[in-house]
Each structure stands twice: as C-alpha cells, then as structure tokens.
Short mmCIF file of C-alpha atoms in Angstrom, two decimals:
data_model
loop_
_atom_site.label_atom_id
_atom_site.label_comp_id
_atom_site.label_asym_id
_atom_site.label_seq_id
_atom_site.Cartn_x
_atom_site.Cartn_y
_atom_site.Cartn_z
CA MET A 1 9.08 15.45 -66.12
CA SER A 2 12.79 16.39 -66.41
CA ARG A 3 14.14 17.79 -63.10
CA SER A 4 16.84 17.57 -60.60
CA LYS A 5 16.73 15.12 -57.57
CA CYS A 6 15.56 16.32 -54.15
CA THR A 7 12.80 18.63 -55.62
CA LEU A 8 10.33 20.50 -53.67
CA LEU A 9 6.84 18.98 -54.58
CA SER A 10 4.47 21.87 -55.26
CA GLY A 11 1.79 23.41 -57.51
CA ALA A 12 1.39 21.54 -60.83
CA LEU A 13 4.03 19.15 -60.22
CA VAL A 14 1.83 17.32 -57.67
CA GLU A 15 -0.67 16.67 -60.10
CA GLN A 16 1.94 15.62 -62.78
CA LEU A 17 3.51 13.14 -60.46
CA LEU A 18 0.17 11.69 -59.11
CA ASP A 19 -0.94 11.32 -62.79
CA SER A 20 2.23 9.31 -63.49
CA VAL A 21 1.58 6.70 -60.80
CA ASP A 22 -1.05 3.96 -60.36
CA SER A 23 0.26 2.67 -56.71
CA VAL A 24 1.62 4.63 -53.85
CA LEU A 25 3.43 2.74 -51.07
CA PHE A 26 3.62 4.48 -47.52
CA ASP A 27 5.74 4.01 -44.63
CA CYS A 28 3.72 4.45 -41.47
CA ASP A 29 5.61 5.90 -38.42
CA GLY A 30 6.66 9.43 -39.18
CA VAL A 31 4.76 9.57 -42.51
CA ILE A 32 0.86 9.03 -41.58
CA TRP A 33 1.11 8.91 -37.87
CA ARG A 34 3.45 9.67 -34.96
CA GLY A 35 3.06 7.33 -32.09
CA ASP A 36 -0.72 7.25 -31.81
CA GLN A 37 -1.77 10.31 -33.31
CA ALA A 38 -2.47 10.49 -37.08
CA ILE A 39 -0.43 13.40 -38.91
CA THR A 40 -2.82 16.08 -39.92
CA GLY A 41 -4.42 15.55 -43.21
CA ALA A 42 -2.90 12.11 -43.70
CA SER A 43 -6.11 10.15 -43.46
CA GLU A 44 -7.76 12.26 -46.11
CA VAL A 45 -4.62 11.97 -48.41
CA ILE A 46 -5.04 7.94 -48.24
CA ASN A 47 -8.69 7.94 -48.68
CA LEU A 48 -8.72 10.53 -51.76
CA LEU A 49 -5.81 8.55 -53.44
CA LYS A 50 -8.20 5.40 -53.20
CA GLU A 51 -11.12 7.37 -54.55
CA HIS A 52 -9.04 8.57 -57.30
CA GLY A 53 -8.42 4.92 -58.47
CA LYS A 54 -4.88 4.65 -56.97
CA LYS A 55 -3.70 1.32 -55.14
CA VAL A 56 -2.29 2.42 -51.77
CA PHE A 57 0.21 -0.13 -49.70
CA PHE A 58 1.82 0.49 -46.33
CA VAL A 59 5.50 -0.94 -45.75
CA THR A 60 6.70 -1.00 -42.37
CA ASN A 61 9.86 -2.52 -40.81
CA ASN A 62 8.08 -2.80 -37.51
CA SER A 63 7.68 -6.31 -36.50
CA THR A 64 5.67 -5.98 -33.37
CA LYS A 65 2.14 -6.01 -35.02
CA THR A 66 0.43 -8.29 -37.50
CA ARG A 67 -1.24 -6.99 -40.51
CA LYS A 68 -4.89 -6.87 -38.75
CA MET A 69 -3.39 -4.96 -35.94
CA TYR A 70 -2.14 -2.25 -38.23
CA ALA A 71 -5.27 -2.39 -40.19
CA ASP A 72 -7.09 -2.00 -37.18
CA LYS A 73 -5.02 0.91 -35.94
CA MET A 74 -5.25 2.87 -39.06
CA SER A 75 -8.94 2.22 -39.34
CA SER A 76 -9.25 4.01 -35.59
CA LEU A 77 -7.32 6.64 -36.89
CA GLY A 78 -9.71 7.38 -40.11
CA PHE A 79 -8.09 5.56 -42.63
CA ASN A 80 -9.73 3.30 -45.05
CA VAL A 81 -7.44 0.22 -45.03
CA THR A 82 -7.73 -3.44 -45.21
CA ALA A 83 -5.22 -5.85 -43.63
CA ASP A 84 -3.98 -7.22 -47.15
CA GLU A 85 -2.77 -3.63 -47.98
CA VAL A 86 -0.31 -3.80 -44.99
CA PHE A 87 3.24 -5.20 -45.71
CA GLY A 88 5.13 -5.50 -42.16
CA THR A 89 8.21 -7.36 -41.75
CA ALA A 90 6.39 -9.76 -39.37
CA TYR A 91 4.39 -10.83 -42.45
CA CYS A 92 6.89 -10.56 -45.17
CA CYS A 93 9.31 -12.68 -43.07
CA ALA A 94 6.94 -15.20 -42.94
CA VAL A 95 6.19 -15.28 -46.59
CA PHE A 96 9.93 -15.16 -47.35
CA LEU A 97 10.43 -18.36 -45.32
CA LYS A 98 7.51 -20.17 -47.04
CA THR A 99 8.06 -19.29 -50.53
CA VAL A 100 11.65 -18.17 -51.15
CA CYS A 101 13.46 -20.48 -48.45
CA ARG A 102 10.83 -23.05 -48.66
CA LEU A 103 11.52 -23.82 -45.08
CA GLU A 104 10.45 -27.20 -43.94
CA GLY A 105 10.87 -27.40 -39.99
CA LYS A 106 10.44 -25.19 -37.22
CA VAL A 107 11.97 -21.62 -36.46
CA TYR A 108 13.78 -20.70 -33.34
CA LEU A 109 12.23 -16.94 -33.15
CA MET A 110 13.58 -13.97 -31.35
CA GLY A 111 10.57 -12.00 -31.89
CA SER A 112 7.16 -11.01 -30.72
CA ASN A 113 3.75 -12.55 -30.39
CA ALA A 114 2.79 -10.75 -33.84
CA MET A 115 5.64 -12.60 -35.46
CA LYS A 116 4.40 -15.78 -33.96
CA GLN A 117 0.86 -15.38 -35.51
CA GLU A 118 1.93 -14.51 -38.85
CA LEU A 119 4.42 -17.46 -39.12
CA GLU A 120 1.71 -19.71 -37.91
CA ALA A 121 -0.58 -18.35 -40.23
CA VAL A 122 1.44 -19.69 -43.27
CA GLY A 123 1.91 -22.93 -41.44
CA VAL A 124 5.40 -22.41 -39.79
CA GLN A 125 5.76 -23.47 -36.33
CA GLN A 126 8.39 -21.59 -33.90
CA VAL A 127 9.78 -21.83 -30.47
CA GLY A 128 11.45 -19.21 -28.52
CA VAL A 129 8.92 -16.43 -27.92
CA GLY A 130 8.94 -14.96 -24.43
CA PRO A 131 11.67 -14.69 -21.84
CA ASP A 132 14.81 -17.25 -21.48
CA HIS A 133 16.65 -16.96 -18.29
CA VAL A 134 20.29 -17.77 -17.52
CA SER A 135 20.89 -20.64 -15.11
CA GLY A 136 24.16 -23.00 -14.78
CA GLN A 137 27.56 -22.48 -16.01
CA PRO A 138 28.92 -21.81 -19.30
CA ILE A 139 29.49 -25.28 -20.21
CA ASP A 140 25.95 -25.67 -19.48
CA TRP A 141 24.93 -22.87 -21.95
CA ALA A 142 27.33 -24.17 -24.56
CA ASN A 143 25.28 -27.42 -24.14
CA VAL A 144 21.70 -25.98 -23.94
CA PRO A 145 18.84 -27.98 -25.20
CA LEU A 146 18.07 -27.26 -28.73
CA ASP A 147 14.85 -28.43 -30.93
CA PRO A 148 16.14 -30.82 -33.57
CA GLU A 149 13.21 -29.85 -35.81
CA VAL A 150 14.45 -26.04 -35.93
CA LYS A 151 15.81 -25.24 -39.10
CA ALA A 152 15.87 -21.28 -39.19
CA VAL A 153 16.86 -18.70 -36.77
CA VAL A 154 14.62 -15.44 -37.35
CA VAL A 155 15.46 -12.17 -35.55
CA GLY A 156 12.94 -9.45 -35.22
CA PHE A 157 12.14 -7.08 -32.59
CA ASP A 158 12.29 -8.81 -29.04
CA GLU A 159 11.66 -7.02 -25.68
CA HIS A 160 12.98 -10.22 -24.04
CA PHE A 161 16.24 -10.49 -25.90
CA SER A 162 18.79 -11.79 -23.32
CA TYR A 163 22.34 -13.37 -23.26
CA MET A 164 20.45 -16.86 -23.18
CA LYS A 165 18.59 -16.15 -26.09
CA LEU A 166 21.48 -14.86 -27.83
CA ASN A 167 23.36 -18.20 -26.80
CA ARG A 168 20.72 -20.32 -27.96
CA ALA A 169 20.34 -18.70 -31.49
CA MET A 170 24.30 -18.91 -31.81
CA GLN A 171 24.17 -22.82 -30.89
CA TYR A 172 21.44 -23.38 -33.79
CA LEU A 173 23.50 -21.35 -36.04
CA VAL A 174 26.63 -23.17 -35.46
CA GLN A 175 24.75 -25.90 -37.78
CA LYS A 176 25.40 -24.44 -41.19
CA ASP A 177 22.27 -25.90 -42.90
CA CYS A 178 20.27 -23.52 -40.27
CA LEU A 179 18.88 -20.72 -42.24
CA PHE A 180 19.41 -17.09 -40.70
CA VAL A 181 16.91 -14.49 -41.49
CA GLY A 182 16.39 -10.87 -39.90
CA THR A 183 13.47 -8.62 -40.31
CA ASN A 184 15.51 -5.41 -40.55
CA ARG A 185 18.73 -3.48 -39.72
CA ASP A 186 17.15 -0.34 -38.01
CA THR A 187 19.50 0.54 -35.18
CA ARG A 188 17.37 2.81 -33.59
CA LEU A 189 13.42 3.52 -33.16
CA PRO A 190 12.75 7.07 -32.95
CA LEU A 191 10.29 8.37 -30.41
CA GLU A 192 8.58 11.56 -29.81
CA GLY A 193 10.30 14.50 -28.25
CA GLY A 194 13.71 13.51 -29.98
CA LYS A 195 14.06 10.39 -27.77
CA ALA A 196 15.01 7.03 -29.26
CA VAL A 197 15.49 3.37 -28.26
CA PRO A 198 17.47 0.57 -29.56
CA GLY A 199 16.15 -1.22 -32.87
CA THR A 200 16.10 -4.42 -34.22
CA GLY A 201 19.46 -3.76 -35.97
CA CYS A 202 21.27 -4.06 -32.64
CA LEU A 203 19.77 -7.39 -31.79
CA LEU A 204 20.54 -8.70 -35.30
CA GLN A 205 24.20 -7.53 -35.09
CA ALA A 206 24.59 -9.10 -31.77
CA VAL A 207 23.59 -12.50 -33.13
CA GLU A 208 25.51 -12.09 -36.19
CA THR A 209 28.61 -11.22 -33.95
CA ALA A 210 28.18 -14.40 -31.95
CA ALA A 211 27.28 -16.65 -34.81
CA GLN A 212 29.94 -15.39 -37.04
CA ARG A 213 27.35 -15.23 -39.87
CA GLN A 214 25.38 -12.56 -41.81
CA ALA A 215 21.63 -12.75 -41.88
CA GLN A 216 19.56 -12.23 -44.95
CA THR A 217 16.98 -9.61 -44.11
CA VAL A 218 13.55 -8.78 -45.59
CA GLY A 219 12.79 -5.18 -44.46
CA LYS A 220 13.51 -2.07 -46.31
CA PRO A 221 15.65 -1.13 -47.95
CA ASN A 222 15.82 -4.86 -49.08
CA HIS A 223 13.67 -5.23 -52.41
CA PHE A 224 11.87 -8.20 -51.15
CA MET A 225 9.15 -6.18 -49.22
CA PHE A 226 8.35 -4.55 -52.75
CA ASP A 227 8.46 -7.83 -54.58
CA CYS A 228 6.16 -9.31 -52.10
CA LEU A 229 3.38 -6.77 -52.64
CA ALA A 230 4.07 -6.75 -56.44
CA ALA A 231 3.54 -10.23 -56.74
CA GLN A 232 0.27 -10.16 -55.22
CA PHE A 233 -1.20 -7.05 -56.60
CA GLY A 234 0.66 -6.70 -60.05
CA VAL A 235 1.97 -3.63 -59.28
CA GLU A 236 4.19 -1.86 -62.00
CA ARG A 237 7.53 -0.42 -60.54
CA GLU A 238 7.55 2.32 -63.33
CA ARG A 239 4.28 3.69 -62.22
CA CYS A 240 4.78 3.55 -58.43
CA LEU A 241 5.65 5.99 -55.78
CA MET A 242 7.43 5.44 -52.47
CA VAL A 243 6.77 7.84 -49.92
CA GLY A 244 8.77 7.77 -46.42
CA ASP A 245 10.51 9.85 -43.81
CA ARG A 246 13.83 7.79 -43.82
CA LEU A 247 16.50 8.26 -46.63
CA ASP A 248 18.32 4.99 -45.52
CA THR A 249 15.20 2.72 -45.51
CA ASP A 250 12.10 4.12 -47.40
CA ILE A 251 13.91 6.15 -50.04
CA LEU A 252 16.59 3.60 -50.62
CA LEU A 253 13.90 0.78 -51.00
CA GLY A 254 12.33 3.16 -53.66
CA SER A 255 15.63 3.30 -55.42
CA ASN A 256 16.67 -0.25 -55.31
CA CYS A 257 13.20 -1.12 -56.84
CA GLY A 258 13.12 1.47 -59.46
CA LEU A 259 10.30 3.49 -57.91
CA LYS A 260 9.54 7.17 -57.85
CA THR A 261 10.54 8.60 -54.23
CA LEU A 262 9.09 11.22 -51.94
CA LEU A 263 10.59 12.26 -48.81
CA THR A 264 8.16 13.66 -46.16
CA LEU A 265 9.72 16.03 -43.27
CA THR A 266 7.36 14.66 -40.60
CA GLY A 267 9.71 11.97 -39.34
CA VAL A 268 13.34 11.35 -39.17
CA SER A 269 15.52 12.57 -42.30
CA THR A 270 16.12 16.02 -43.46
CA VAL A 271 16.31 18.04 -46.85
CA ALA A 272 20.00 19.00 -45.44
CA GLU A 273 20.64 15.21 -45.27
CA ALA A 274 19.40 14.29 -48.79
CA GLU A 275 21.32 17.19 -50.34
CA ALA A 276 24.45 16.03 -48.69
CA HIS A 277 23.79 12.53 -50.27
CA ARG A 278 23.09 14.16 -53.69
CA ASP A 279 26.21 16.46 -53.56
CA SER A 280 28.54 13.79 -52.10
CA GLY A 281 29.86 12.38 -55.39
CA SER A 282 29.30 9.06 -54.07
CA ALA A 283 27.38 6.79 -56.38
CA GLU A 284 26.45 4.49 -53.20
CA ARG A 285 24.63 7.54 -51.48
CA GLN A 286 22.68 8.60 -54.62
CA GLY A 287 20.11 5.82 -53.63
CA MET A 288 19.30 7.83 -50.52
CA VAL A 289 18.51 10.89 -52.59
CA PRO A 290 14.74 11.22 -53.06
CA ASP A 291 13.19 12.74 -56.42
CA TYR A 292 10.75 14.89 -54.23
CA TYR A 293 10.35 16.15 -50.97
CA VAL A 294 7.24 17.77 -48.95
CA GLU A 295 6.86 19.04 -45.52
CA SER A 296 4.19 16.70 -44.98
CA ILE A 297 1.81 14.36 -47.27
CA ALA A 298 -0.65 16.86 -46.44
CA ASP A 299 0.72 18.72 -49.06
CA LEU A 300 -0.69 16.52 -51.59
CA LEU A 301 -4.27 17.30 -50.50
CA PRO A 302 -4.76 20.53 -52.78
CA ALA A 303 -4.18 18.35 -55.76
CA LEU A 304 -6.39 15.62 -54.68
CA GLN A 305 -9.32 17.81 -53.87
CA GLY A 306 -9.28 19.91 -56.91
#
C-alpha cells in the first residue's frame, strides 16, 4: 500500500485498508456523533465492523462521563457497544493512578462526578468534587486546611473551577512528593454552529502556572490511552487504525503509537490544515498528518456492505 500521506480514502483503497487492520479506534464527538445526534451512517459502520470480526474501541478526552454513561449514550443512538470498549480520560486517569503511579493515598480532584466514580471503582478515594467558595483573606487562603492523606492532584473538566480550587490545588502541589496528573490539554470544546467553550487544558494550565509544575497527562495524544486498551485486549499496533476529527489529538495519538490514521471531516480539523502540516518541512508537524481522510466515516459503508 505505497502511497503519500493525507490520501483520500475511496474505492478499492477502503477494502485494502480494512483488510490490513484487526482493530479500529474511534474518537467520539465529531466522529460518530455531534452533540446528541449520531452522524448519519456511523452506527452502521461500527456494527458492521464488528460483524466483520474487527475489534472496535472508543477513545475520548472528555472526562465528564463514565464508561457506562458513554456505552448507554451509544446504545441509545443505535451503536452495538459495551462499556469495556470505551476508554475515556476519567477511566484512564483512574487506571494510570492505580497501575503506573501505584498511588497510595487520596486524590484532590478538580473534576466531575464521573471522574469520582471511576476513581472509586479502582479503589482510589478523592476529595474536592463540587463548589469551593472563597472566604477570609489571602493569609487564610495560604493556610487553607488540607487533607494529609492527599497524595495527588488530578485536573479534569470541572464546571465548578474557582479561585479557591486553584489555590487549594497549589497548596497541595507545593509538597514535592504530591503527584500531579491532568486528563488532557484540549484548550477548547467545539460546539454546534461554530461555537466553543474553554476546555480542560485551560484549567490545567492555570494550575500548572500557580504550582510552577508540569502535570503528566493521560489523554490523547499521550500514548497511555492506547497502552491501556492494548494491554487489556492484546491489540497489535501494526494492525490498528485510529479514526478521529482532530489532528493535534486523534491523529497525533495514532502517529505516536505507530497506528494507521484516518481523518474524518465531520468535526474540527480540515484537509487544508493536514496538508499544511505535511508540506511544512517540520518533523514535529508530520505527526499530525493522517494517512487517509474521508468526508465522513459513512464513506466506509460500501466496502462493509459489499
């Protein structure tokens, strides 16, 4: 399959690519759904891939849902999915703390109830979920009560992010043996109609700035997300395809892990952006160039139905 990068995937090339892989990883928002609506043909593609004996997984940087919540959403949209096929950052962060960091102690969590549930599911206790309001004076803030059992600060998407939470995280992280983990560095969450809101990366950068420390991240494009599912399911990277709509997370994850990559144009990134990376002459930017692109993953349907 000799070819140049960023090739339109069509015709016989679709079948050749599918024959070359045993496992397919999909990003979610912008790839298989937008908001609460499935992308036309996406559920058929997923279900037919499984019927053809392919392993299918879902990898998302969104930390606001548990694996079960994602599986329930997908099932309601017509996808044949089980919770153990879903690898979100809430779950992967919990696994990272338990297996890689071998954390013994509590987590100060700037995140969602879903993250709390995933942490507790692996036996990690947390404090911090919910609002934390400012009171007193700066000297009181600097001496805010801390839980002595907290051994890690974890930052995910937190709708209750506040000055006091930022301060409390900083006070924990002044202790050099306190671990510092973030779910992902996505700076914006794209919405329908070209709108966007600040993403977890903005919150994480604020904590990093205050603490004067860099966090380890588990989400895309970090390879841990792939390592996590590969360890559980025996996936061979040489026969694996990553499908996503973002060059800087999905496609870069695939490149970082030695996977084949496919950009779908139903989400954030464009072919023009991919070609600009390809033609830049920058080795660093080559990782954001997909092997292939399609208008929509529904373009895989003819090959799967044939």
